[in-house]
XYZ file of C-alpha atoms in Angstrom:
295
model
C -66.610 6.078 52.787
C -68.660 4.339 50.353
C -71.412 6.828 51.205
C -70.605 10.417 50.282
C -73.283 13.801 50.667
C -73.160 16.075 47.632
C -74.564 19.011 48.099
C -76.219 20.785 45.529
C -77.568 19.394 41.816
C -76.378 22.196 39.169
C -73.265 22.061 36.919
C -70.672 21.393 39.135
C -73.311 19.470 41.427
C -74.654 16.919 39.306
C -71.531 16.320 37.699
C -69.254 15.410 41.179
C -72.694 13.251 41.912
C -72.389 11.667 38.356
C -68.683 11.064 39.004
C -68.724 9.505 42.303
C -71.963 6.937 42.054
C -70.022 5.465 38.124
C -67.670 4.373 40.420
C -69.450 1.967 42.840
C -70.326 5.136 45.429
C -73.343 5.792 47.019
C -74.563 9.443 46.294
C -76.838 11.151 48.706
C -77.821 14.150 46.278
C -79.165 17.361 48.530
C -80.160 20.263 47.068
C -83.387 22.841 48.764
C -84.890 22.535 45.394
C -86.734 19.262 44.337
C -86.790 21.119 40.998
C -83.107 21.283 40.606
C -82.884 17.507 41.937
C -84.799 16.491 38.775
C -82.857 18.986 36.325
C -80.064 17.670 37.494
C -80.997 14.095 37.579
C -81.997 14.873 33.947
C -78.267 15.768 32.672
C -76.976 12.884 34.872
C -79.190 10.582 32.357
C -78.195 12.752 29.419
C -74.570 12.325 29.919
C -74.292 8.570 30.660
C -77.313 8.275 27.412
C -74.477 10.396 25.585
C -70.812 7.702 26.937
C -73.187 4.628 25.436
C -74.229 6.297 22.361
C -70.047 6.342 22.378
C -69.563 2.373 23.723
C -68.238 4.113 26.849
C -71.021 2.420 29.448
C -73.904 0.364 28.476
C -77.796 0.132 29.437
C -76.577 -1.608 32.612
C -74.341 0.838 33.695
C -76.113 3.329 33.200
C -78.576 1.630 34.990
C -76.829 1.053 37.796
C -74.899 4.645 37.935
C -78.127 5.747 38.458
C -79.782 3.311 41.556
C -76.106 4.806 43.707
C -77.897 8.230 43.663
C -80.836 8.773 46.151
C -82.568 12.775 46.251
C -82.543 14.734 50.083
C -84.653 18.024 49.996
C -82.481 18.420 53.533
C -79.495 17.977 54.246
C -79.742 16.657 58.007
C -80.968 13.491 56.035
C -78.736 14.008 54.160
C -76.010 13.399 55.504
C -76.811 10.969 58.119
C -74.396 8.156 57.164
C -71.819 10.377 54.913
C -68.457 9.579 55.056
C -67.200 12.644 52.842
C -69.409 15.632 51.875
C -68.780 17.862 48.829
C -70.139 20.903 48.915
C -71.251 21.881 44.943
C -73.810 24.909 46.594
C -72.846 28.744 44.386
C -69.933 30.689 45.046
C -70.662 32.739 47.362
C -69.199 33.551 50.916
C -71.718 33.190 53.329
C -73.905 30.765 51.648
C -70.791 28.542 51.707
C -70.443 29.699 55.422
C -73.997 28.906 56.319
C -74.126 25.184 54.469
C -71.278 24.573 56.632
C -72.374 26.028 59.800
C -75.389 23.766 59.147
C -73.220 20.650 58.402
C -70.788 21.352 61.043
C -74.511 20.286 63.221
C -75.726 17.910 60.978
C -72.820 15.503 60.291
C -71.508 12.431 61.675
C -68.447 13.660 63.390
C -65.862 10.843 61.662
C -67.471 12.551 58.685
C -64.498 14.750 56.196
C -66.105 17.906 55.264
C -65.505 19.129 51.374
C -66.105 21.874 49.862
C -66.487 22.689 45.898
C -64.633 26.263 45.869
C -62.811 27.467 43.179
C -61.638 30.830 45.311
C -62.157 30.694 49.178
C -60.736 29.951 51.300
C -60.576 26.759 53.099
C -59.095 28.435 56.357
C -62.167 30.943 57.073
C -64.752 27.849 56.097
C -63.147 25.449 58.031
C -63.556 28.084 60.785
C -67.193 27.810 61.559
C -66.861 24.031 61.906
C -66.218 21.893 64.893
C -64.124 19.752 62.759
C -61.310 22.159 61.032
C -58.592 19.410 61.060
C -61.227 17.613 58.370
C -62.437 20.312 55.959
C -60.266 20.445 52.435
C -61.248 21.264 49.117
C -61.865 19.256 45.993
C -61.423 21.855 43.750
C -62.702 19.437 40.562
C -62.712 20.994 36.654
C -65.470 21.012 34.532
C -67.439 19.070 33.294
C -66.153 16.501 36.127
C -67.495 13.429 34.386
C -64.766 13.930 31.586
C -62.431 16.168 33.241
C -58.709 14.805 35.299
C -57.592 17.498 37.081
C -58.846 17.800 41.191
C -57.102 19.929 42.786
C -56.884 19.186 46.533
C -56.542 21.480 49.207
C -55.611 22.104 52.109
C -56.332 24.471 54.895
C -55.104 25.856 57.119
C -55.418 23.237 60.024
C -55.878 20.141 57.566
C -54.826 16.554 58.605
C -51.779 14.764 56.869
C -54.583 11.898 57.232
C -57.799 13.676 55.665
C -55.540 15.450 52.994
C -53.762 11.571 52.058
C -57.344 9.866 52.243
C -58.330 12.610 50.114
C -55.966 12.439 47.833
C -56.247 8.540 47.854
C -59.941 8.349 47.054
C -59.739 10.953 43.911
C -57.459 8.945 42.143
C -60.335 5.914 42.776
C -62.785 8.423 40.668
C -59.522 8.144 37.618
C -58.637 11.690 38.557
C -55.460 12.731 38.814
C -54.856 15.044 42.397
C -52.668 17.706 42.785
C -52.243 19.527 45.660
C -52.265 22.471 46.758
C -52.363 25.289 49.078
C -54.881 28.161 50.131
C -54.598 31.132 48.689
C -56.952 32.643 46.809
C -57.910 31.600 43.397
C -55.622 28.911 44.003
C -53.288 27.110 41.106
C -56.218 26.922 38.617
C -58.005 30.405 38.347
C -55.333 32.208 40.085
C -53.658 31.810 36.693
C -57.354 32.138 34.245
C -59.416 34.081 35.589
C -56.352 37.036 35.132
C -56.225 36.171 31.718
C -60.046 36.286 31.030
C -59.937 39.315 32.795
C -57.494 40.780 30.183
C -59.636 39.006 27.783
C -62.611 41.115 27.955
C -59.594 43.908 28.750
C -58.705 43.451 25.159
C -61.975 43.888 23.889
C -63.304 46.703 26.100
C -60.199 48.958 25.104
C -61.487 48.387 21.358
C -58.272 46.354 20.806
C -60.272 43.283 19.093
C -63.267 41.600 18.811
C -64.463 38.440 20.145
C -64.105 36.076 17.686
C -60.421 37.224 16.637
C -59.621 37.051 20.550
C -60.909 33.563 20.848
C -58.985 33.224 17.751
C -56.212 34.121 18.455
C -55.651 31.704 21.943
C -57.050 29.365 19.858
C -54.648 28.798 16.694
C -51.629 30.097 18.582
C -51.648 29.720 21.762
C -52.957 26.139 20.967
C -55.110 26.622 23.640
C -59.033 24.222 22.718
C -61.305 27.158 23.814
C -60.423 30.618 23.606
C -60.230 32.527 26.925
C -64.360 34.184 25.910
C -65.990 31.839 25.186
C -64.228 29.154 28.349
C -65.934 32.809 30.837
C -68.987 31.804 28.967
C -68.455 28.041 29.273
C -67.669 28.935 33.182
C -70.354 31.893 33.216
C -70.144 35.808 33.007
C -70.916 35.966 37.125
C -68.872 32.845 38.729
C -65.916 34.600 36.490
C -66.748 37.775 38.612
C -67.283 35.685 42.206
C -63.166 34.306 41.530
C -62.565 37.397 40.983
C -63.744 39.422 43.389
C -62.656 36.400 45.732
C -58.371 37.160 44.611
C -58.570 40.624 44.218
C -60.044 41.042 48.645
C -57.294 38.588 48.831
C -54.404 40.178 47.332
C -55.784 43.040 47.623
C -53.720 44.167 44.419
C -55.332 46.102 41.240
C -54.549 43.238 38.945
C -57.240 41.123 39.379
C -59.517 44.083 39.718
C -62.309 42.679 37.120
C -62.600 44.566 33.833
C -66.159 47.422 33.732
C -67.205 45.334 30.986
C -67.532 42.245 32.857
C -69.881 43.271 35.425
C -72.084 45.794 33.106
C -72.578 42.344 31.266
C -73.150 40.718 34.906
C -75.947 42.994 36.032
C -77.271 42.921 32.792
C -78.361 39.093 33.048
C -75.627 38.313 29.988
C -74.192 35.984 32.231
C -73.150 33.067 29.326
C -73.934 29.702 28.841
C -76.673 29.348 30.824
C -78.942 32.484 30.728
C -78.395 32.634 26.182
C -75.952 34.917 25.954
C -72.788 36.518 26.661
C -69.423 37.387 23.688
C -71.375 34.700 22.110
C -75.395 34.250 21.512
C -75.840 31.074 22.320
C -80.579 30.952 22.362
C -81.764 28.325 20.828
C -82.972 30.112 17.219
C -78.913 31.445 16.280
C -77.164 28.251 18.540
C -76.971 25.905 15.548
C -75.878 28.098 13.479
C -73.688 29.904 15.306
C -71.697 28.227 17.249
C -70.899 25.647 14.332
C -69.846 28.935 11.471
C -68.024 30.009 15.008
C -65.433 26.449 17.060
C -66.589 24.653 14.067
């Protein structure tokens, strides 16, 4: 179990790879694009440098962590010796099902298959594999190297042995695992996304502006980040995907995404990742606006 393959080198994938590698695991980071792999490694390096600057790790720790990571553009090659695979691809049902079908064929028969999905049914994902008892959810929080929580989600067929193994492994990463059951949105997003969606509805209905809504929630509710700023940080496209999964799963109108959110995603205003969402993150205005708004 000292070999861990991570599928996807994006924000969550590189954070998960970083976390495992820093704790001494050999990590095979897999993505279809070498450019994405290079970008992911650059992010990990930057985050390690930030930790050095804060005197949390040494230069030797950084080199050891980076040395624990190897990259692959082929799932078959990357998972050959993996005891655990953590899938962290885009929050898209069809894509995840395809990846897990491929993993089922490529992985050794004793490999545990985990998904970092934030809302999609673990049972549905497990059903396309040859080992539904060995499929589990590991929902890390962003930024992964810093956030302590990991939601551990059991599918309908997930075995007790696999659940216990992943719970204990999460603790070795310095995380706090919380076991939850397999329902749309699990716990974190079942509570968080309706709040974000209601904040967008509040803006959509003209009750208050972006900064005002976030200020009320930060100062009045002691939230470290306002819900609209948080939505930008998560990615408005991700928020929309999660809400759609919950709406489809529960058939309850309270999970229906706000039209403003839908339109912003269609317009390509996805938050931090696109340079603009509810706030402007473009390089020319970033320092001025973010400093002014968030201190």
